[in-house]
Amino acid sequence: MKKTKTLFISHWYPYQKNPNSGIFIKRHAESISLFADITVIHFDIQHSKKLIDINLVQDSDSEINTYKIQIQGRFYKLFYYALPLQFYLFKRLIKKFNLKIDEFEIVHSNVVFPSGIIGMKISKKYKIPQIHSEHWSQLNKFFGKHFYKKEGLKVFENCNYITSVSEFLKNELKKYVKDETKIKIIPNVINSDLFFFNEKIDKSKVTFLAVAHWNKPKNPFYFLEALKNIYTDTQIVFELNIVGKGNQIEEIKNKKYPYEINFLGYKNSQEINRLLQESNFLLLGSDYETFSVIIVEALNTGTPVIVSKIGVATEIINKKNGVICDNNIDDWINKIKFSINQKYNYKEIADEIKGKYNIEKISSKFEEIYLRITK
């Protein structure tokens, strides 16, 4: 069977210095590669001490056919707005590596600015249908006052289909998409080979785990303050393990909470899986998320989740696998106390979600909309 030739455009994608950057987009690319002949173009815009440094390279380490348009400089943030420059470099890359642009059947962009707009320019110039996948938590801000907001609206008009990682984000997209039937929900991929169930070992104290890149809109202070109250007013013995880096870590340390907090720094997926298996609960406080992969990863290990009312939480959290908290300290206190007193069936939690977010499942969802375009 002939595979659909797909040009996959993203500014968010893993790179050597940050292998987790945009990893969820790479996993989408991997799921599409199961049925399509996919070529990834990664616009890699980074800070450097030079005024400007441009390189057009092929990524020899990637299992997927991947090319990079590397733009580095002191004023790197301005390069995100320099869309004519980016499109010019795209054409140079196509020519340099002799990519036959007329053979591509679909251009698939990710995140409306700037990839969606670049994808639209490619779509219109070369008359290729466009699919767009949205992940962005800054969508409302972008369409509020951004210089390119009109171009962003044109992206949604131009697309044959728009995919959303959650029902939550779909409802946000409806504000800006005239034809809502274009929007299809395709979640992020969870690697079930890396996140899986193991029987939990009983401990003398409750173990909480929090995993994130600790910058806004993450808000760990909902559960941190709640735990301070629980520590002061109850006999519950617990520890909190915090995984990840970010500017909120120092702020947390400076508050000198009276209970045991272990700052574990960066951990890879295998290490996070082990920590989840050894924990009684995952905690996630946040003011805004479009999906939140760690929620699903935790459930795959059978770990109950105590989480803000964000992202995919409202679609998959139920009384058997965790609780959803309003973002105020009192509700977090009550929900954490409630959860500690519950008897969760950890295996049942893992079994309920098993296979729903694996690469084959997500691949079949993408293939369905690809076939609607290419038939």
XYZ file of C-alpha atoms in Angstrom:
375
model
C 0.000 0.000 0.000
C 1.356 3.413 -1.014
C 2.219 5.633 1.952
C 1.038 9.236 2.063
C 3.976 11.616 1.571
C 3.725 14.085 4.427
C 5.632 17.275 5.185
C 5.565 17.755 8.960
C 6.344 21.294 10.189
C 7.164 22.230 13.789
C 9.069 24.811 15.815
C 8.646 22.620 18.917
C 10.763 19.475 18.614
C 13.472 17.726 20.641
C 17.061 18.779 20.065
C 20.404 17.702 21.487
C 20.532 20.123 24.424
C 16.872 19.581 25.336
C 15.674 16.073 24.373
C 12.279 16.639 26.033
C 11.424 19.855 24.175
C 8.290 19.187 22.128
C 8.620 15.438 22.705
C 4.825 15.075 22.441
C 4.990 16.501 18.903
C 7.723 14.055 17.960
C 5.551 11.230 19.283
C 2.756 12.430 16.985
C 5.239 12.359 14.108
C 6.214 8.800 15.063
C 2.562 7.741 15.131
C 2.014 9.228 11.653
C 5.137 7.449 10.374
C 3.371 4.111 10.947
C 1.196 4.756 7.889
C 2.811 7.736 6.093
C 6.106 8.590 4.437
C 6.901 11.537 6.696
C 9.550 14.236 6.396
C 9.992 16.520 9.426
C 11.124 20.135 9.062
C 12.192 21.505 12.455
C 12.638 25.277 12.715
C 15.187 25.341 15.532
C 15.438 28.926 16.827
C 17.908 29.385 19.696
C 19.880 32.039 21.551
C 23.580 32.491 20.835
C 26.237 35.174 21.326
C 26.511 35.705 17.584
C 24.398 38.307 15.830
C 22.936 35.657 13.524
C 23.986 32.161 12.527
C 21.979 30.063 10.068
C 22.448 26.390 9.237
C 20.401 24.040 7.066
C 21.144 20.464 8.131
C 19.836 16.932 8.046
C 19.420 15.223 11.420
C 21.305 11.959 10.997
C 20.407 10.753 14.519
C 16.637 10.714 13.986
C 14.769 7.557 12.975
C 12.364 9.795 11.034
C 13.624 11.713 7.990
C 14.307 15.064 9.713
C 15.791 18.358 8.555
C 16.624 21.400 10.667
C 16.503 25.065 9.852
C 18.745 26.376 12.625
C 18.532 30.105 13.322
C 20.644 31.354 16.221
C 21.430 34.838 17.464
C 21.368 37.360 20.291
C 17.931 38.588 19.251
C 16.556 35.106 18.640
C 13.027 35.985 19.800
C 12.690 38.400 16.876
C 13.368 35.531 14.471
C 10.067 33.953 15.480
C 8.367 37.005 13.952
C 10.545 37.005 10.823
C 8.234 34.691 8.880
C 9.417 35.839 5.416
C 12.965 34.865 6.471
C 11.752 31.498 7.734
C 9.858 30.783 4.516
C 12.886 31.825 2.452
C 15.083 29.430 4.460
C 12.507 26.687 3.959
C 12.796 27.130 0.178
C 16.609 27.077 0.457
C 16.427 23.843 2.451
C 14.140 22.249 -0.128
C 16.598 23.172 -2.869
C 19.735 22.188 -0.927
C 18.510 18.665 -0.157
C 16.558 18.240 -3.405
C 13.274 17.566 -1.637
C 10.616 17.102 -4.322
C 7.956 19.407 -2.905
C 5.407 18.531 -5.617
C 5.376 14.910 -4.379
C 4.066 15.794 -0.921
C 0.359 15.121 -0.484
C -0.172 16.745 2.934
C 1.540 19.483 4.931
C 1.003 18.924 8.652
C 1.744 21.908 10.919
C 1.919 22.084 14.711
C 1.003 25.107 16.896
C -0.594 28.034 15.081
C 2.315 30.464 15.548
C 4.627 30.279 13.821
C 4.385 26.723 12.385
C 0.731 26.944 11.390
C 1.346 30.131 9.409
C 4.454 28.704 7.719
C 2.451 25.553 6.946
C -0.303 27.674 5.388
C 2.219 29.495 3.166
C 3.577 26.139 1.993
C 0.049 24.812 1.485
C -1.013 27.773 -0.669
C 2.192 28.145 -2.693
C 2.519 24.463 -3.566
C -1.239 23.634 -3.482
C -0.914 20.954 -0.817
C -3.800 20.247 1.652
C -3.025 21.294 5.222
C -3.693 19.490 8.501
C -2.938 21.429 11.659
C -2.407 20.040 15.188
C -2.884 22.441 18.087
C -1.224 22.081 21.500
C -0.755 25.676 22.622
C -1.773 26.901 26.080
C -1.296 30.510 24.883
C -4.019 30.322 22.219
C -6.344 32.893 23.799
C -3.474 35.296 24.426
C -2.300 34.933 20.817
C -5.726 35.728 19.386
C -6.174 38.595 21.824
C -3.473 40.999 20.651
C -0.759 39.203 18.673
C 0.676 40.872 15.563
C -0.029 37.709 13.532
C -3.504 36.914 14.915
C -5.248 37.565 11.561
C -2.840 35.187 9.857
C -3.614 32.673 12.596
C -7.323 32.847 11.802
C -6.498 32.294 8.126
C -4.608 29.128 9.091
C -7.784 27.650 10.566
C -9.762 28.665 7.466
C -7.170 27.113 5.153
C -6.903 23.769 6.960
C -8.793 20.696 5.869
C -8.665 19.445 9.451
C -7.521 20.738 12.839
C -6.613 18.279 15.567
C -6.861 19.069 19.265
C -5.147 17.118 22.031
C -8.165 17.330 24.364
C -11.843 18.229 24.599
C -10.763 21.150 26.764
C -8.606 22.604 23.978
C -11.274 21.852 21.375
C -13.656 24.136 23.253
C -10.988 26.878 23.138
C -10.459 26.342 19.403
C -14.186 26.716 18.710
C -13.834 30.438 19.458
C -11.593 30.860 16.406
C -12.674 28.158 13.949
C -15.723 28.962 11.824
C -16.334 25.357 10.765
C -16.266 23.321 13.981
C -16.609 20.051 12.051
C -12.948 20.473 11.057
C -11.829 19.938 14.657
C -10.967 16.350 15.613
C -9.644 15.252 19.001
C -6.386 13.291 18.774
C -4.632 13.036 22.151
C -0.930 12.873 22.878
C 0.897 9.549 22.692
C 1.835 7.765 25.911
C 4.620 5.201 25.669
C 3.149 2.192 27.462
C 6.532 0.454 27.213
C 7.961 3.151 29.495
C 4.941 3.671 31.789
C 3.379 0.473 33.097
C 1.843 -1.114 36.177
C 3.782 -2.773 38.997
C 2.348 -3.728 42.364
C 2.899 -0.973 44.913
C 4.784 -1.745 48.109
C 3.153 -0.632 51.366
C 5.079 2.129 53.145
C 4.905 3.596 56.606
C 4.180 7.029 55.133
C 2.167 8.398 52.231
C 4.361 9.297 49.257
C 3.309 12.135 46.948
C 5.029 12.788 43.622
C 4.918 16.007 41.573
C 6.463 16.082 38.083
C 6.637 19.107 35.789
C 8.738 21.823 34.237
C 8.150 24.249 37.095
C 7.243 27.503 35.395
C 3.871 29.190 35.000
C 1.111 28.192 34.297
C 2.147 25.388 36.673
C 1.093 26.316 40.194
C 2.495 23.920 42.793
C 1.550 26.238 45.630
C -2.017 24.909 45.679
C -0.858 21.504 46.910
C 2.188 22.805 48.799
C 0.040 25.076 50.987
C -2.586 22.363 51.365
C 0.049 19.885 52.550
C 1.343 22.459 55.058
C -2.120 22.623 56.594
C -2.428 18.816 56.638
C 1.011 18.481 58.227
C 0.129 20.999 60.960
C -3.404 19.823 61.734
C -3.329 16.028 61.326
C -1.293 12.968 62.281
C -0.762 11.939 58.662
C 2.884 11.095 57.912
C 3.928 11.860 54.340
C 6.762 12.874 52.018
C 6.732 14.852 48.800
C 9.106 14.141 45.908
C 9.402 16.911 43.315
C 10.831 16.078 39.883
C 11.815 18.708 37.340
C 13.494 22.060 36.995
C 12.223 25.619 36.527
C 12.201 29.006 38.200
C 9.528 27.967 40.732
C 11.908 25.491 42.390
C 13.885 28.230 44.171
C 10.650 29.903 45.208
C 9.472 26.637 46.765
C 12.791 26.170 48.605
C 12.677 29.741 49.930
C 9.304 29.141 51.565
C 10.884 26.475 53.816
C 7.857 24.202 54.159
C 7.897 22.257 57.455
C 7.350 18.796 55.950
C 9.709 16.521 54.039
C 10.318 17.617 50.424
C 12.886 15.864 48.236
C 13.978 17.875 45.193
C 15.039 15.259 42.662
C 15.778 17.475 39.642
C 15.566 16.151 36.092
C 14.629 12.480 35.652
C 14.209 10.510 32.449
C 11.073 8.532 31.599
C 12.309 5.264 33.080
C 13.132 6.996 36.367
C 9.768 8.783 36.453
C 8.000 5.475 35.830
C 9.794 3.934 38.823
C 8.977 6.933 41.039
C 5.303 6.747 40.032
C 5.227 3.039 40.837
C 6.669 3.803 44.277
C 4.239 6.689 44.981
C 0.731 6.714 46.402
C -0.392 9.807 44.478
C 0.612 12.157 41.702
C -0.029 15.851 42.485
C -0.432 18.412 39.701
C -1.416 22.002 40.383
C -1.760 24.272 37.368
C -3.721 27.270 36.166
C -3.913 26.109 32.528
C -3.040 22.983 30.513
C -4.119 21.779 27.085
C -3.431 18.100 27.868
C -0.832 17.221 30.560
C 0.900 13.986 29.596
C 2.022 13.185 33.144
C -1.595 12.572 34.211
C -1.989 9.742 31.706
C 1.505 8.406 32.404
C 0.636 8.199 36.106
C -2.615 6.350 35.440
C -0.747 3.871 33.228
C 1.314 2.942 36.291
C -1.843 2.601 38.405
C -1.107 5.753 40.408
C -4.127 7.870 41.475
C -4.005 11.542 40.505
C -4.924 14.653 42.511
C -5.047 17.446 39.976
C -6.366 20.895 39.066
C -9.375 21.137 36.762
C -7.250 21.420 33.610
C -6.449 19.735 30.301
C -7.361 16.099 29.896
C -8.136 15.678 33.626
C -11.863 16.327 33.295
C -12.081 13.660 30.575
C -10.336 10.776 32.348
C -10.303 11.349 36.126
C -13.113 9.644 38.021
C -13.784 8.485 41.569
C -11.852 5.251 40.926
C -8.574 6.886 39.848
C -8.287 10.252 41.600
C -9.882 13.626 42.234
C -10.069 17.012 40.518
C -9.541 20.117 42.667
C -10.804 23.646 42.351
C -7.839 25.970 42.461
C -8.174 27.146 46.036
C -6.317 25.880 49.086
C -9.393 24.672 50.993
C -10.525 22.404 48.180
C -7.010 20.998 47.795
C -6.893 20.278 51.534
C -10.250 18.496 51.448
C -9.491 16.493 48.286
C -6.055 15.361 49.495
C -7.501 14.245 52.860
C -10.344 12.463 51.062
C -7.922 10.656 48.726
C -5.638 9.482 51.533
C -8.626 7.762 53.157
C -9.726 6.025 49.946
C -8.817 2.449 49.005
C -7.726 2.559 45.368
C -7.391 -0.525 43.199
C -4.096 0.317 41.491
C -4.273 -2.475 38.922
C -7.810 -1.495 37.977
C -6.632 2.107 37.424
C -3.936 0.911 35.013
C -6.229 -1.563 33.244
C -8.914 1.067 32.633
C -6.593 3.302 30.618
C -4.368 0.634 29.048
C -4.014 1.024 25.274
C -6.118 4.181 24.977
C -3.136 6.465 24.338
C -0.551 4.157 22.787
C 1.110 4.902 19.464
C -1.031 2.467 17.470
C -4.275 3.997 18.771
C -3.188 7.560 17.998
C -1.824 6.484 14.607
C -5.217 5.055 13.610
C -6.908 8.357 14.511
C -4.498 10.349 12.328
C -4.785 7.837 9.494
C -8.553 8.240 9.444
C -8.374 11.974 8.696
C -5.447 11.552 6.282
C -7.536 9.100 4.237
C -10.415 11.570 4.044
C -8.074 13.978 2.262
C -6.091 11.614 0.041
C -8.829 9.247 -1.159
